[in-house]
PDB file of C-alpha atoms in Angstrom:
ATOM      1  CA  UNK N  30       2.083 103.339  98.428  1.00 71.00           C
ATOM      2  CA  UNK N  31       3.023  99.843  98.195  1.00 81.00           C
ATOM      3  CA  UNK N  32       5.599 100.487  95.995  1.00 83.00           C
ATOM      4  CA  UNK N  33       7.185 102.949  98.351  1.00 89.00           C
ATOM      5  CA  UNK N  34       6.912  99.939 101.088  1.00 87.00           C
ATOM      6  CA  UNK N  35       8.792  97.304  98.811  1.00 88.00           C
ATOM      7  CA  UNK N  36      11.561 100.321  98.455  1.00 94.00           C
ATOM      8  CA  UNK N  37      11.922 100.593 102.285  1.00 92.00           C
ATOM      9  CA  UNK N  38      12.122  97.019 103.019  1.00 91.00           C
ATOM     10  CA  UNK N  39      14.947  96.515 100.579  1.00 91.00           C
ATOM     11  CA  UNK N  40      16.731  99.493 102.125  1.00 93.00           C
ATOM     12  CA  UNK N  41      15.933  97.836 105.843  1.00 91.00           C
ATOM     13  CA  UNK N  42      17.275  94.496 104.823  1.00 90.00           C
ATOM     14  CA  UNK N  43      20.377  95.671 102.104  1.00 90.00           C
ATOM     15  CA  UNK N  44      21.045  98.804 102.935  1.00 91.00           C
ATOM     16  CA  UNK N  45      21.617  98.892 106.487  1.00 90.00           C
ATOM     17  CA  UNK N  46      17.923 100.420 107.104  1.00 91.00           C
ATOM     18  CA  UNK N  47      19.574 103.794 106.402  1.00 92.00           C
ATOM     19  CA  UNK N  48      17.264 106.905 106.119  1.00 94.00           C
ATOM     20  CA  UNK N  49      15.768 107.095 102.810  1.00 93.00           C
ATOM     21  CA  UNK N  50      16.496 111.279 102.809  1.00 93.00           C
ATOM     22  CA  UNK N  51      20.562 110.354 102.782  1.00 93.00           C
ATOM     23  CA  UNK N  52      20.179 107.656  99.932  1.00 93.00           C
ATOM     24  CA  UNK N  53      22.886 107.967  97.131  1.00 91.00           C
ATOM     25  CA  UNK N  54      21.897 107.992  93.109  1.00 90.00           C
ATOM     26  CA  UNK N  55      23.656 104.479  93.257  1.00 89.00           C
ATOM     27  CA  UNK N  56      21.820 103.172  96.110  1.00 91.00           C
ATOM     28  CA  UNK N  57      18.340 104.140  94.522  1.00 92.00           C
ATOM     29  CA  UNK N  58      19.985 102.632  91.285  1.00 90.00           C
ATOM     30  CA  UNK N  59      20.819  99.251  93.366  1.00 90.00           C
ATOM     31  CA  UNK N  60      17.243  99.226  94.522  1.00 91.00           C
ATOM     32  CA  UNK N  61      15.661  99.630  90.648  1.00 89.00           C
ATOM     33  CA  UNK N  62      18.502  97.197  89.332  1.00 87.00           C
ATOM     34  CA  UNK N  63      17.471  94.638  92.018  1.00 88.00           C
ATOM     35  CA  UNK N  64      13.995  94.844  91.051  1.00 86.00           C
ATOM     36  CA  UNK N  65      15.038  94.381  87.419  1.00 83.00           C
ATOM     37  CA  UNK N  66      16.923  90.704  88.309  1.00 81.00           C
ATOM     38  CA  UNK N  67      13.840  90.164  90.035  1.00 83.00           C
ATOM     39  CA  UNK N  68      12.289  89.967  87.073  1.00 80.00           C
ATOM     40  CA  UNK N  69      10.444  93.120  87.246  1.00 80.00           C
ATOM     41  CA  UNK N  70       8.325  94.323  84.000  1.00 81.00           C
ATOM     42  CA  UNK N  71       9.725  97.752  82.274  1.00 81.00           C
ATOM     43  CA  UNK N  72       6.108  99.237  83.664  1.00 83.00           C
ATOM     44  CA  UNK N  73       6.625  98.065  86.842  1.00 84.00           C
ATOM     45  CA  UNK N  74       9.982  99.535  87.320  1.00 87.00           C
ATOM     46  CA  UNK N  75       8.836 102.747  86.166  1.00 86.00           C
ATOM     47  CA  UNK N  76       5.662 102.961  88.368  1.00 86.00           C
ATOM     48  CA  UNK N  77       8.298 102.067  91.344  1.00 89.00           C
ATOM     49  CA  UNK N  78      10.647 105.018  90.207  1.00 89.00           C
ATOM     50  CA  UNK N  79       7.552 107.423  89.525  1.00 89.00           C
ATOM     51  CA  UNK N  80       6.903 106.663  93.188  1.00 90.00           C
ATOM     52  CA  UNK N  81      10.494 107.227  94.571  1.00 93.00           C
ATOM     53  CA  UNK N  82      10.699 110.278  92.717  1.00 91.00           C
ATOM     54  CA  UNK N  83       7.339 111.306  93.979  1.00 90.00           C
ATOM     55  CA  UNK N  84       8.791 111.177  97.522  1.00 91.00           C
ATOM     56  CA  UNK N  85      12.089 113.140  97.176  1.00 92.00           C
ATOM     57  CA  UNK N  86       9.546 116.008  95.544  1.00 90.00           C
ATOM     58  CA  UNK N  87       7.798 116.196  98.676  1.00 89.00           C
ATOM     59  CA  UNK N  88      10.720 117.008 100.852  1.00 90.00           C
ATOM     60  CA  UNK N  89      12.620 118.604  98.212  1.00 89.00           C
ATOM     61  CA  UNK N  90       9.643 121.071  97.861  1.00 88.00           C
ATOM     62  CA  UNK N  91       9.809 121.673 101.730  1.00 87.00           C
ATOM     63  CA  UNK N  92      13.192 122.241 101.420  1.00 90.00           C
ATOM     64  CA  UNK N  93      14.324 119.239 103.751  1.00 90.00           C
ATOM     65  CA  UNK N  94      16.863 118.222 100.818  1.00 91.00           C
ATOM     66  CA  UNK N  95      19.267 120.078  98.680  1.00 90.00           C
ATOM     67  CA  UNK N  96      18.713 117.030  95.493  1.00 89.00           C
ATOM     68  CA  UNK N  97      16.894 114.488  94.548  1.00 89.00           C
ATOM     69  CA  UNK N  98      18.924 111.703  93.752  1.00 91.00           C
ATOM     70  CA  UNK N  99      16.035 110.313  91.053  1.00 88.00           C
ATOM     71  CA  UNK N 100      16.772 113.389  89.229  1.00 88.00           C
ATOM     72  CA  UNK N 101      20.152 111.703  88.009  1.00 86.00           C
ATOM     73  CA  UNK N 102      18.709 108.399  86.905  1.00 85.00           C
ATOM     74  CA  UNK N 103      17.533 107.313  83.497  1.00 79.00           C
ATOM     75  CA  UNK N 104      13.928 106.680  83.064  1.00 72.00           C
ATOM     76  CA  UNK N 105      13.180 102.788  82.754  1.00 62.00           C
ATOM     77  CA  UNK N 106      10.961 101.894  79.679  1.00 59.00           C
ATOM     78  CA  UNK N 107       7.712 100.803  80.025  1.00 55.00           C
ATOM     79  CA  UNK N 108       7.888  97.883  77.972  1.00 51.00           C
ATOM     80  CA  UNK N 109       6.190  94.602  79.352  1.00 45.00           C
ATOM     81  CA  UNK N 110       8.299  91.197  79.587  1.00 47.00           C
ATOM     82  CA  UNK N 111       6.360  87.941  78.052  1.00 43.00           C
ATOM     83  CA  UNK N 112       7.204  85.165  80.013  1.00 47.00           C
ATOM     84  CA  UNK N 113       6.278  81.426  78.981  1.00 50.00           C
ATOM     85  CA  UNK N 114       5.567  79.276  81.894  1.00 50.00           C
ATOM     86  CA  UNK N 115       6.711  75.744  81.657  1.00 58.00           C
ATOM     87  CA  UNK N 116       4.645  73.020  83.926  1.00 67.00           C
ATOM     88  CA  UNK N 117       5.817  69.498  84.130  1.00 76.00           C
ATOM     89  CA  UNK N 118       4.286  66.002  84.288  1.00 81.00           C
ATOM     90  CA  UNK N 119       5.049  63.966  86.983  1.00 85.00           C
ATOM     91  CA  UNK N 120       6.804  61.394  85.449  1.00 89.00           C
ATOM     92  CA  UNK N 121       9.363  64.421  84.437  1.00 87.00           C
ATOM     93  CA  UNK N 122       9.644  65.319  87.716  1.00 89.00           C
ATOM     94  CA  UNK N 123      10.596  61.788  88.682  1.00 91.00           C
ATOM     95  CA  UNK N 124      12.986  61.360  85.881  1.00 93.00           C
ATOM     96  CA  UNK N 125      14.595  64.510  86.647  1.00 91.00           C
ATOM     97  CA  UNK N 126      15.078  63.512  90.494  1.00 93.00           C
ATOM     98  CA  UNK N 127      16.598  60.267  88.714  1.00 94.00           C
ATOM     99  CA  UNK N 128      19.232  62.084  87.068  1.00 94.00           C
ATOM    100  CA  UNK N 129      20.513  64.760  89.409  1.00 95.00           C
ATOM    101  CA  UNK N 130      20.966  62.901  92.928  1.00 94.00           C
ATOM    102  CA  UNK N 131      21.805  64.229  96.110  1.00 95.00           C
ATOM    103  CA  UNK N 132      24.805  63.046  95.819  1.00 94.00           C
ATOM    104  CA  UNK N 133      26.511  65.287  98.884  1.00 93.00           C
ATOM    105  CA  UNK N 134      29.790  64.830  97.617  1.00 93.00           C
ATOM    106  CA  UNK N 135      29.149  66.860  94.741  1.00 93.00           C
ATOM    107  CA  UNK N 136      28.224  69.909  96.156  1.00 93.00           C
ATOM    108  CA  UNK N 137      26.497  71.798  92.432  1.00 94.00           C
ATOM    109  CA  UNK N 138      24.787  68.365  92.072  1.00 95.00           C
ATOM    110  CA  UNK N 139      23.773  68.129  95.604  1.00 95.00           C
ATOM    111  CA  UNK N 140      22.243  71.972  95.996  1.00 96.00           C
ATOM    112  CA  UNK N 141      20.674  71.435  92.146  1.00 96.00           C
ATOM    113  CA  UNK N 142      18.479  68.699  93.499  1.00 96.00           C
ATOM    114  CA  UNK N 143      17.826  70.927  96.526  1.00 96.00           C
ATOM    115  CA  UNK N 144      16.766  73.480  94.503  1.00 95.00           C
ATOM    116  CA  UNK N 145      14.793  71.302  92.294  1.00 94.00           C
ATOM    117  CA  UNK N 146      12.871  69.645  95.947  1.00 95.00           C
ATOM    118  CA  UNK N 147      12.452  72.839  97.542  1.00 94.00           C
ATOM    119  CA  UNK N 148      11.067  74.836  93.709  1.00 91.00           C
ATOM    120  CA  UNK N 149       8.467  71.918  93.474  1.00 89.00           C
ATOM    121  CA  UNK N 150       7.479  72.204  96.779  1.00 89.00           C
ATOM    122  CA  UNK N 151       7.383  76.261  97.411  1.00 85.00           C
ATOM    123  CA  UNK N 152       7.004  77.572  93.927  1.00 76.00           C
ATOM    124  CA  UNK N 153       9.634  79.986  95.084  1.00 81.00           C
ATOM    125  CA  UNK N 154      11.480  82.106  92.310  1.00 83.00           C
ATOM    126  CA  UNK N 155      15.010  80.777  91.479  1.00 85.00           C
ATOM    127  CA  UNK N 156      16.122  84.204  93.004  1.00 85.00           C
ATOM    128  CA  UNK N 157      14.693  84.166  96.374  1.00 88.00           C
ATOM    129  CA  UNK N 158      15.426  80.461  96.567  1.00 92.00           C
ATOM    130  CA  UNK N 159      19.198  80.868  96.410  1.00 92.00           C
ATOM    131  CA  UNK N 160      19.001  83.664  98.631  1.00 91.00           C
ATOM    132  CA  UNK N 161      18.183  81.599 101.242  1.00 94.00           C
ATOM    133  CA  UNK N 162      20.405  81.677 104.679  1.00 95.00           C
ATOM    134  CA  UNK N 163      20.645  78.722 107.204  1.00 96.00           C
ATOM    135  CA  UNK N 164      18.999  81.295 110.088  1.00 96.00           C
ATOM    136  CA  UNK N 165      15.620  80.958 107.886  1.00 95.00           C
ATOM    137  CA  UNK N 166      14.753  77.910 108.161  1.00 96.00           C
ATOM    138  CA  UNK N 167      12.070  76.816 110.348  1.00 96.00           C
ATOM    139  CA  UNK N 168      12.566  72.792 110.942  1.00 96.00           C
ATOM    140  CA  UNK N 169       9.511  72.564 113.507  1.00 95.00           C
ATOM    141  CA  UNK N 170       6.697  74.551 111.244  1.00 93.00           C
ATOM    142  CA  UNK N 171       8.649  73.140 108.352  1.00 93.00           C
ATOM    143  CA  UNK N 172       8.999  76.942 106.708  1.00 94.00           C
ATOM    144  CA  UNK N 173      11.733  79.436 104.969  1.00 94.00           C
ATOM    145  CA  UNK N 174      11.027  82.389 107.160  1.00 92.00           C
ATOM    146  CA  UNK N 175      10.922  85.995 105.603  1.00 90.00           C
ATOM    147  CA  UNK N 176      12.193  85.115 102.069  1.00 88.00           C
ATOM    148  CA  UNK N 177      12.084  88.107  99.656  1.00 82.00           C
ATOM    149  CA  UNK N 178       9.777  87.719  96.477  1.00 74.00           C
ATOM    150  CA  UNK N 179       8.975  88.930  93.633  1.00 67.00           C
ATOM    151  CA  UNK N 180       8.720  92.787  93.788  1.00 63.00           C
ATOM    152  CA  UNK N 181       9.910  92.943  97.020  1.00 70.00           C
ATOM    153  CA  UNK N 182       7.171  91.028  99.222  1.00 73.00           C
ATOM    154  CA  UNK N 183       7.871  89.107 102.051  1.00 81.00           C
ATOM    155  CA  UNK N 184       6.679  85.588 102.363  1.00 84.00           C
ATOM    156  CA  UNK N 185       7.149  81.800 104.287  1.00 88.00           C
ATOM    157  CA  UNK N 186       7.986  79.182 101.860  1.00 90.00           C
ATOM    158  CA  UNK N 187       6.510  75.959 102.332  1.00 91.00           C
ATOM    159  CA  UNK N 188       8.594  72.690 102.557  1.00 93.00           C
ATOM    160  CA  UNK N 189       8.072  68.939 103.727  1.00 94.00           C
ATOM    161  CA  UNK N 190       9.662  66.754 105.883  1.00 95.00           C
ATOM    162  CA  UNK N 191      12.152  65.226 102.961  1.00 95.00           C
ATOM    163  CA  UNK N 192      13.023  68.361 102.260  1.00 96.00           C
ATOM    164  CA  UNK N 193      14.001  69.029 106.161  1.00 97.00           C
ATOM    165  CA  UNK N 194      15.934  65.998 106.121  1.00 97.00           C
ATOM    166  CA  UNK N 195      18.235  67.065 102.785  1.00 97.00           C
ATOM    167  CA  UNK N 196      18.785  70.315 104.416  1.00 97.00           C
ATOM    168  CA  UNK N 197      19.831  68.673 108.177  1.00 97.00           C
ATOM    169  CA  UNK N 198      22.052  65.826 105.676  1.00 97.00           C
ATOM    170  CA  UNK N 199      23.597  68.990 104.286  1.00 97.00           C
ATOM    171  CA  UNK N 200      24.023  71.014 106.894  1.00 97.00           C
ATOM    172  CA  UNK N 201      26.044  67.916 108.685  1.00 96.00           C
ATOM    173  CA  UNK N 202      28.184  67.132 105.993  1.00 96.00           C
ATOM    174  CA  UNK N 203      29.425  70.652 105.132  1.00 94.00           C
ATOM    175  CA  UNK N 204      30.171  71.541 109.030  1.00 95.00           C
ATOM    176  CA  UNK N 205      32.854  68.402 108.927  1.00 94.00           C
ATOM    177  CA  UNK N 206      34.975  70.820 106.818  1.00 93.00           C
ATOM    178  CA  UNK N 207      33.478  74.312 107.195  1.00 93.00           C
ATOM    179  CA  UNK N 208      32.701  76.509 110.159  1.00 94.00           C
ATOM    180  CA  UNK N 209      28.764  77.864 108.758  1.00 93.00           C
ATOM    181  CA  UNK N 210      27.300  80.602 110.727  1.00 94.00           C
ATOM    182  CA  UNK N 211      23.698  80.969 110.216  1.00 94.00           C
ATOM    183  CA  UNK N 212      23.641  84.136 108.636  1.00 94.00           C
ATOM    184  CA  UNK N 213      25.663  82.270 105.450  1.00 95.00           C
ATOM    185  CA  UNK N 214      23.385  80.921 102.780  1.00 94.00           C
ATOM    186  CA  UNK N 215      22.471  77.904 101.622  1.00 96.00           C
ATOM    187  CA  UNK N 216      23.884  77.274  98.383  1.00 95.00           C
ATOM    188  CA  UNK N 217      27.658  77.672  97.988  1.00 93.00           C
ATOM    189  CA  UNK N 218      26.701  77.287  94.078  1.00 92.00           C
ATOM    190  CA  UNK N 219      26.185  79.840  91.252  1.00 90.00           C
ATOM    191  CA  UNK N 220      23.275  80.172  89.530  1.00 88.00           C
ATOM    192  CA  UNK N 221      24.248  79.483  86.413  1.00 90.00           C
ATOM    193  CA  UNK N 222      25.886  76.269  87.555  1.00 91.00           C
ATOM    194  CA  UNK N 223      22.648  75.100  89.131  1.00 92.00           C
ATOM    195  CA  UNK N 224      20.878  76.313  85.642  1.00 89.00           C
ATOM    196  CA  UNK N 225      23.487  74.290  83.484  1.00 91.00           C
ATOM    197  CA  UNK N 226      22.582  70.980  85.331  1.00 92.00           C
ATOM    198  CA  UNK N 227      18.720  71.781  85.190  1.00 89.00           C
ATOM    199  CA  UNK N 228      18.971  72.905  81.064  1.00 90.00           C
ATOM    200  CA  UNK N 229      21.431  69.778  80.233  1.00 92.00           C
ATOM    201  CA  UNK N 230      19.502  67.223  82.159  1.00 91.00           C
ATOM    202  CA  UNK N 231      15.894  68.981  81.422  1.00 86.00           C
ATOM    203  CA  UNK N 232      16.672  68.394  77.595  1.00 88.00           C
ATOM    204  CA  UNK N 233      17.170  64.631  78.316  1.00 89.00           C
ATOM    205  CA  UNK N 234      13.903  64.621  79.129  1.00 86.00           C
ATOM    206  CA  UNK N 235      12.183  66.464  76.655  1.00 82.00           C
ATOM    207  CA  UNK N 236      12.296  69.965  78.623  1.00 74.00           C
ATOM    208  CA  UNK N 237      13.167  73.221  76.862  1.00 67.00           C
ATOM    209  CA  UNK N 238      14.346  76.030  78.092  1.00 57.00           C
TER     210      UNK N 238
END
């Protein structure tokens, strides 16, 4: 059931909250694709597809729908991911704030270290923190409302007052030269360009990737 849930939030926030009955094979491919950057496990995947496909059976049995769009999309492989977790010391932490500054003239530099600030802080996913839109962010309760996790759940991030302050310094400087609605996110940068600073400064300081 839950993985059904997870499905029908996506389509509410990314799909236009469209009825799941009309869904195209390449929007129910978008959905399992998403989950995959994510960084969904093969089983996991599958278990969500087993579920989706579980649905469309039940209407397609009543004869509500002509298809089911599952029916034209591979199988994902249950094969589990290994993933190392890396912790760091707090002297690398400071040394790492040493070497990428908030510099807000640089604007990769600049959003790395906000990524870096607001990672330590919220143990958010890379994904879900560079998802983030100005219209999330609650100053007073110091919070990033409604951010979309790891297989699809819904949570506040946590963030300090220094963290506040970066994002009000940021906010300021890019609206001198920009007109930023709310519903724009956060960081203008890639992720691999915000990865590239992290890898080539985190291997000055004894981090691998």
């Amino acid at each position: 059931m839950q993985n059904l849930k997870r499905w029908a939030v996506y389509v509410a926030k990314y799909q236009d909250n469209k009825n799941l009955l009309t869904l195209s094979v390449d929007e129910v491919t978008e959905f399992l694709a998403w989950c995959k950057k994510q960084g969904n496990s093969g089983v996991t995947i599958c278990n969500k597809q087993s579920a989706i496909s579980s649905f469309y059976d039940v209407y397609y049995k009543k004869g509500l729908i002509e298809k089911k769009p599952t029916d034209f999309i591979d199988r994902s492989k249950k094969k589990e991911r290994v993933t190392q977790q890396n912790y760091l010391s707090l002297e690398q932490i400071n040394q790492l704030r040493e070497l990428v500054p908030f510099n807000l003239n640089r604007t990769t530099m600049c959003e790395t270290r906000l990524f870096i600030e607001i990672a330590l802080k919220s143990t958010g996913r890379i994904s879900a923190i560079m998802s983030i839109r100005w219209e999330q962010i609650d100053y007073e309760n110091m919070l990033i409302r409604d951010v979309v996790e790891k297989e699809g759940y819904i949570v506040d991030l946590v963030i300090d007052e220094t963290i506040c302050d970066m994002l009000k310094q940021y906010y300021e400087f890019r609206s001198q030269t920009e007109d930023i609605k709310m519903t724009d996110k956060v960081f203008k940068s890639s992720k691999s360009g915000i990865r590239l600073i992290l890898s080539t400064r985190g291997e000055k300081i004894g981090i691998k990737n």
